GROMACS .gro file of C-alpha atoms in nm:
model
  273
    1UNK     CA    1  -0.001  -0.004   0.001
    2UNK     CA    2   0.138   0.340  -0.094
    3UNK     CA    3   0.059   0.697   0.085
    4UNK     CA    4   0.125   0.938  -0.184
    5UNK     CA    5   0.042   1.236   0.046
    6UNK     CA    6   0.348   1.140   0.265
    7UNK     CA    7   0.568   1.227  -0.052
    8UNK     CA    8   0.416   1.613  -0.139
    9UNK     CA    9   0.619   1.918  -0.067
   10UNK     CA   10   0.382   2.035   0.210
   11UNK     CA   11   0.330   1.768   0.422
   12UNK     CA   12  -0.031   1.705   0.540
   13UNK     CA   13   0.028   1.434   0.795
   14UNK     CA   14  -0.121   1.414   1.159
   15UNK     CA   15  -0.125   1.191   1.447
   16UNK     CA   16  -0.397   0.972   1.558
   17UNK     CA   17  -0.454   0.789   1.867
   18UNK     CA   18  -0.732   0.580   1.933
   19UNK     CA   19  -0.844   0.400   2.239
   20UNK     CA   20  -1.079   0.136   2.288
   21UNK     CA   21  -1.196   0.013   2.644
   22UNK     CA   22  -1.286  -0.348   2.715
   23UNK     CA   23  -1.635  -0.271   2.734
   24UNK     CA   24  -1.624  -0.129   2.373
   25UNK     CA   25  -1.607   0.235   2.434
   26UNK     CA   26  -1.352   0.424   2.199
   27UNK     CA   27  -1.229   0.809   2.177
   28UNK     CA   28  -0.982   0.924   1.941
   29UNK     CA   29  -0.693   1.167   1.975
   30UNK     CA   30  -0.511   1.412   1.709
   31UNK     CA   31  -0.204   1.623   1.698
   32UNK     CA   32  -0.389   1.858   1.460
   33UNK     CA   33  -0.530   2.189   1.577
   34UNK     CA   34  -0.874   2.115   1.492
   35UNK     CA   35  -1.112   1.768   1.542
   36UNK     CA   36  -1.093   1.594   1.198
   37UNK     CA   37  -1.337   1.302   1.113
   38UNK     CA   38  -1.129   1.015   0.944
   39UNK     CA   39  -1.332   0.696   0.805
   40UNK     CA   40  -1.632   0.791   1.002
   41UNK     CA   41  -1.419   0.831   1.354
   42UNK     CA   42  -1.387   1.129   1.535
   43UNK     CA   43  -1.035   1.272   1.663
   44UNK     CA   44  -1.037   1.511   1.904
   45UNK     CA   45  -0.778   1.781   1.913
   46UNK     CA   46  -0.537   1.926   2.199
   47UNK     CA   47  -0.661   1.597   2.411
   48UNK     CA   48  -0.380   1.718   2.671
   49UNK     CA   49  -0.252   1.360   2.570
   50UNK     CA   50   0.145   1.375   2.507
   51UNK     CA   51   0.328   1.045   2.415
   52UNK     CA   52   0.698   0.981   2.518
   53UNK     CA   53   0.933   0.940   2.199
   54UNK     CA   54   0.848   0.643   1.974
   55UNK     CA   55   1.111   0.420   1.893
   56UNK     CA   56   1.074   0.124   1.677
   57UNK     CA   57   1.325  -0.161   1.649
   58UNK     CA   58   1.361  -0.487   1.437
   59UNK     CA   59   1.453  -0.697   1.753
   60UNK     CA   60   1.234  -0.909   1.992
   61UNK     CA   61   1.264  -0.668   2.285
   62UNK     CA   62   0.961  -0.449   2.321
   63UNK     CA   63   0.862  -0.125   2.163
   64UNK     CA   64   0.728   0.048   2.425
   65UNK     CA   65   0.660   0.415   2.537
   66UNK     CA   66   0.451   0.606   2.809
   67UNK     CA   67   0.115   0.832   2.742
   68UNK     CA   68   0.068   1.123   2.974
   69UNK     CA   69  -0.262   1.299   2.963
   70UNK     CA   70  -0.474   1.528   3.142
   71UNK     CA   71  -0.849   1.405   3.301
   72UNK     CA   72  -1.115   1.561   3.149
   73UNK     CA   73  -1.519   1.504   3.168
   74UNK     CA   74  -1.557   1.476   2.796
   75UNK     CA   75  -1.284   1.239   2.714
   76UNK     CA   76  -1.122   1.027   2.988
   77UNK     CA   77  -1.309   1.109   3.332
   78UNK     CA   78  -1.136   1.052   3.653
   79UNK     CA   79  -1.442   0.819   3.797
   80UNK     CA   80  -1.382   0.602   3.505
   81UNK     CA   81  -0.984   0.564   3.533
   82UNK     CA   82  -1.050   0.479   3.907
   83UNK     CA   83  -1.297   0.229   3.842
   84UNK     CA   84  -1.053   0.091   3.634
   85UNK     CA   85  -1.243   0.124   3.275
   86UNK     CA   86  -0.935   0.209   3.107
   87UNK     CA   87  -0.720  -0.064   3.249
   88UNK     CA   88  -0.573  -0.280   2.991
   89UNK     CA   89  -0.760  -0.069   2.723
   90UNK     CA   90  -0.615  -0.124   2.329
   91UNK     CA   91  -0.417   0.211   2.200
   92UNK     CA   92  -0.359   0.226   1.810
   93UNK     CA   93  -0.105   0.505   1.708
   94UNK     CA   94  -0.136   0.592   1.346
   95UNK     CA   95  -0.043   0.881   1.073
   96UNK     CA   96  -0.305   0.985   0.862
   97UNK     CA   97  -0.362   1.283   0.594
   98UNK     CA   98  -0.609   1.527   0.786
   99UNK     CA   99  -0.737   1.670   0.435
  100UNK     CA  100  -0.909   1.328   0.319
  101UNK     CA  101  -1.169   1.207   0.536
  102UNK     CA  102  -1.145   0.877   0.365
  103UNK     CA  103  -0.766   0.863   0.356
  104UNK     CA  104  -0.573   0.497   0.466
  105UNK     CA  105  -0.433   0.510   0.798
  106UNK     CA  106  -0.065   0.433   0.860
  107UNK     CA  107  -0.047   0.228   1.123
  108UNK     CA  108   0.281   0.298   1.354
  109UNK     CA  109   0.205   0.107   1.689
  110UNK     CA  110  -0.038  -0.104   1.864
  111UNK     CA  111  -0.066  -0.233   2.206
  112UNK     CA  112  -0.256  -0.185   2.517
  113UNK     CA  113  -0.235  -0.002   2.855
  114UNK     CA  114  -0.019  -0.136   3.119
  115UNK     CA  115   0.054   0.047   3.457
  116UNK     CA  116  -0.173   0.364   3.499
  117UNK     CA  117  -0.028   0.596   3.776
  118UNK     CA  118  -0.287   0.899   3.903
  119UNK     CA  119  -0.111   1.268   4.011
  120UNK     CA  120  -0.368   1.472   4.063
  121UNK     CA  121  -0.558   1.586   3.758
  122UNK     CA  122  -0.345   1.395   3.547
  123UNK     CA  123  -0.242   1.036   3.464
  124UNK     CA  124   0.056   0.823   3.321
  125UNK     CA  125   0.026   0.477   3.160
  126UNK     CA  126   0.250   0.261   3.065
  127UNK     CA  127   0.205   0.151   2.704
  128UNK     CA  128   0.279  -0.176   2.597
  129UNK     CA  129   0.374  -0.320   2.241
  130UNK     CA  130   0.250  -0.611   2.069
  131UNK     CA  131   0.629  -0.755   2.129
  132UNK     CA  132   0.558  -0.764   2.474
  133UNK     CA  133   0.361  -1.132   2.386
  134UNK     CA  134   0.746  -1.280   2.309
  135UNK     CA  135   0.818  -1.239   2.636
  136UNK     CA  136   0.550  -1.442   2.781
  137UNK     CA  137   0.663  -1.785   2.909
  138UNK     CA  138   0.509  -2.061   2.641
  139UNK     CA  139   0.611  -2.347   2.843
  140UNK     CA  140   0.320  -2.516   3.050
  141UNK     CA  141   0.400  -2.597   3.421
  142UNK     CA  142   0.243  -2.910   3.561
  143UNK     CA  143  -0.028  -2.858   3.773
  144UNK     CA  144  -0.318  -3.051   3.982
  145UNK     CA  145  -0.560  -2.802   3.862
  146UNK     CA  146  -0.671  -2.692   3.461
  147UNK     CA  147  -0.436  -2.450   3.313
  148UNK     CA  148  -0.715  -2.334   3.034
  149UNK     CA  149  -1.019  -2.091   3.102
  150UNK     CA  150  -1.332  -2.208   3.091
  151UNK     CA  151  -1.468  -2.106   2.739
  152UNK     CA  152  -1.145  -2.089   2.606
  153UNK     CA  153  -0.992  -2.295   2.265
  154UNK     CA  154  -0.827  -2.534   2.489
  155UNK     CA  155  -1.123  -2.597   2.727
  156UNK     CA  156  -1.380  -2.628   2.457
  157UNK     CA  157  -1.686  -2.540   2.664
  158UNK     CA  158  -1.932  -2.287   2.492
  159UNK     CA  159  -2.050  -2.006   2.724
  160UNK     CA  160  -2.334  -1.896   2.526
  161UNK     CA  161  -2.583  -2.130   2.692
  162UNK     CA  162  -2.382  -2.057   3.055
  163UNK     CA  163  -2.485  -1.702   3.066
  164UNK     CA  164  -2.809  -1.530   3.193
  165UNK     CA  165  -2.916  -1.194   3.300
  166UNK     CA  166  -3.070  -1.121   3.631
  167UNK     CA  167  -3.203  -0.836   3.809
  168UNK     CA  168  -3.057  -0.726   4.140
  169UNK     CA  169  -3.319  -0.773   4.440
  170UNK     CA  170  -3.054  -0.763   4.733
  171UNK     CA  171  -2.724  -0.605   4.836
  172UNK     CA  172  -2.504  -0.613   5.087
  173UNK     CA  173  -2.170  -0.411   4.988
  174UNK     CA  174  -2.012  -0.663   4.755
  175UNK     CA  175  -2.274  -0.925   4.780
  176UNK     CA  176  -2.580  -0.965   4.556
  177UNK     CA  177  -2.875  -1.199   4.506
  178UNK     CA  178  -3.150  -1.210   4.253
  179UNK     CA  179  -3.505  -1.364   4.251
  180UNK     CA  180  -3.482  -1.685   4.207
  181UNK     CA  181  -3.116  -1.734   4.305
  182UNK     CA  182  -3.155  -2.016   4.531
  183UNK     CA  183  -3.223  -2.226   4.195
  184UNK     CA  184  -2.883  -2.184   4.062
  185UNK     CA  185  -2.652  -1.950   4.258
  186UNK     CA  186  -2.405  -2.255   4.277
  187UNK     CA  187  -2.347  -2.258   3.903
  188UNK     CA  188  -2.148  -1.888   3.937
  189UNK     CA  189  -1.941  -1.976   4.189
  190UNK     CA  190  -1.583  -1.849   4.050
  191UNK     CA  191  -1.761  -1.741   3.730
  192UNK     CA  192  -1.815  -1.366   3.621
  193UNK     CA  193  -2.061  -1.109   3.707
  194UNK     CA  194  -2.099  -0.802   3.464
  195UNK     CA  195  -2.276  -0.518   3.523
  196UNK     CA  196  -2.516  -0.407   3.234
  197UNK     CA  197  -2.649  -0.078   3.362
  198UNK     CA  198  -2.622   0.132   3.663
  199UNK     CA  199  -2.287   0.334   3.751
  200UNK     CA  200  -2.083  -0.004   3.738
  201UNK     CA  201  -2.222  -0.024   3.382
  202UNK     CA  202  -1.937  -0.225   3.160
  203UNK     CA  203  -1.720  -0.361   3.488
  204UNK     CA  204  -1.681  -0.693   3.557
  205UNK     CA  205  -1.601  -0.909   3.889
  206UNK     CA  206  -1.534  -1.288   3.976
  207UNK     CA  207  -1.746  -1.442   4.206
  208UNK     CA  208  -1.584  -1.630   4.480
  209UNK     CA  209  -1.896  -1.822   4.632
  210UNK     CA  210  -2.195  -1.769   4.803
  211UNK     CA  211  -2.310  -1.710   5.158
  212UNK     CA  212  -2.692  -1.705   5.298
  213UNK     CA  213  -2.802  -1.663   4.908
  214UNK     CA  214  -2.625  -1.424   4.820
  215UNK     CA  215  -2.336  -1.422   4.529
  216UNK     CA  216  -2.019  -1.273   4.691
  217UNK     CA  217  -1.806  -1.067   4.446
  218UNK     CA  218  -1.416  -1.064   4.461
  219UNK     CA  219  -1.383  -0.701   4.562
  220UNK     CA  220  -1.624  -0.422   4.654
  221UNK     CA  221  -1.736  -0.229   4.300
  222UNK     CA  222  -1.618   0.131   4.295
  223UNK     CA  223  -1.938   0.259   4.265
  224UNK     CA  224  -2.263   0.142   4.517
  225UNK     CA  225  -2.463  -0.172   4.378
  226UNK     CA  226  -2.833  -0.086   4.350
  227UNK     CA  227  -3.145  -0.291   4.371
  228UNK     CA  228  -3.286  -0.333   4.001
  229UNK     CA  229  -2.930  -0.312   3.872
  230UNK     CA  230  -2.888  -0.547   3.545
  231UNK     CA  231  -2.647  -0.804   3.570
  232UNK     CA  232  -2.492  -1.047   3.354
  233UNK     CA  233  -2.352  -1.396   3.512
  234UNK     CA  234  -2.165  -1.622   3.385
  235UNK     CA  235  -2.103  -1.978   3.536
  236UNK     CA  236  -1.732  -2.062   3.672
  237UNK     CA  237  -1.542  -2.337   3.738
  238UNK     CA  238  -1.267  -2.394   4.048
  239UNK     CA  239  -1.040  -2.590   3.769
  240UNK     CA  240  -1.065  -2.933   3.950
  241UNK     CA  241  -1.092  -3.231   3.784
  242UNK     CA  242  -1.410  -3.331   4.002
  243UNK     CA  243  -1.561  -3.015   3.877
  244UNK     CA  244  -1.484  -3.052   3.526
  245UNK     CA  245  -1.613  -3.408   3.540
  246UNK     CA  246  -1.968  -3.368   3.720
  247UNK     CA  247  -2.062  -3.012   3.619
  248UNK     CA  248  -1.922  -2.982   3.263
  249UNK     CA  249  -1.840  -3.347   3.165
  250UNK     CA  250  -1.538  -3.228   2.978
  251UNK     CA  251  -1.283  -3.438   3.122
  252UNK     CA  252  -1.108  -3.526   2.819
  253UNK     CA  253  -1.032  -3.140   2.780
  254UNK     CA  254  -0.905  -3.114   3.143
  255UNK     CA  255  -0.551  -2.916   3.109
  256UNK     CA  256  -0.386  -3.021   3.447
  257UNK     CA  257  -0.253  -3.343   3.602
  258UNK     CA  258  -0.451  -3.432   3.932
  259UNK     CA  259  -0.285  -3.756   3.972
  260UNK     CA  260   0.102  -3.625   3.927
  261UNK     CA  261   0.301  -3.674   4.253
  262UNK     CA  262   0.367  -3.336   4.347
  263UNK     CA  263   0.718  -3.193   4.487
  264UNK     CA  264   0.655  -3.321   4.861
  265UNK     CA  265   0.652  -3.696   4.782
  266UNK     CA  266   1.006  -3.735   4.901
  267UNK     CA  267   0.919  -3.584   5.217
  268UNK     CA  268   0.625  -3.763   5.297
  269UNK     CA  269   0.661  -4.025   5.574
  270UNK     CA  270   0.512  -4.403   5.515
  271UNK     CA  271   0.173  -4.448   5.727
  272UNK     CA  272   0.131  -4.680   6.021
  273UNK     CA  273  -0.118  -4.889   5.832
   0.00000   0.00000   0.00000
């Protein structure tokens, strides 16, 4: 693909940053002096976003940078940052011809937000490029529990029939329940609870278990849960082979070694019998 506008005597190049949260919300920024629309997506000018120098290499070490930005109610709001909505957000850095709304975008870097640090009304986010994946360990480590995630390609279980939407009927900080919870609440132990409306909309938490008919979340949500909030429940798995067999009938895809002797084998004492 060629980009003729890069060869013109008078440059019409502008930098674009597109941020996409895990809940699907996307915003764009540009280094141009006014808002522009490229391929139907609006990029805002003067966003207060300042990337550090971009250095691309042909090695396997990560192409990383830091992104500094100010908090604004119309773009990256303080409450959304504190709630974790921007954690792991996908960031695309591109160049484009600001005079052509249908211009082809020149990709420069793609990655996601790493560690985010707050300081007053500004924040700094670590940007992790795609090469970060090369630093991950790919060798599996033996364990008595399953290494797969429920619903991924290794597990093979479809989650489409193992989700349901409910309306919260009772709340106690990080515990909640719904009208007919007694029938199937145990199915959602170690599962996911995703808020579909209310102030926590888009946020997702793990369910650790239940007590007195109420599902317990792994942490207290940043905003108070209210009766009437709509949530999506996804069944969970504690990664034991007994659960894999009895709950999902999926023993053949179990990714663990439940019967392999552990590191304590040599330190065990023989039984008196």
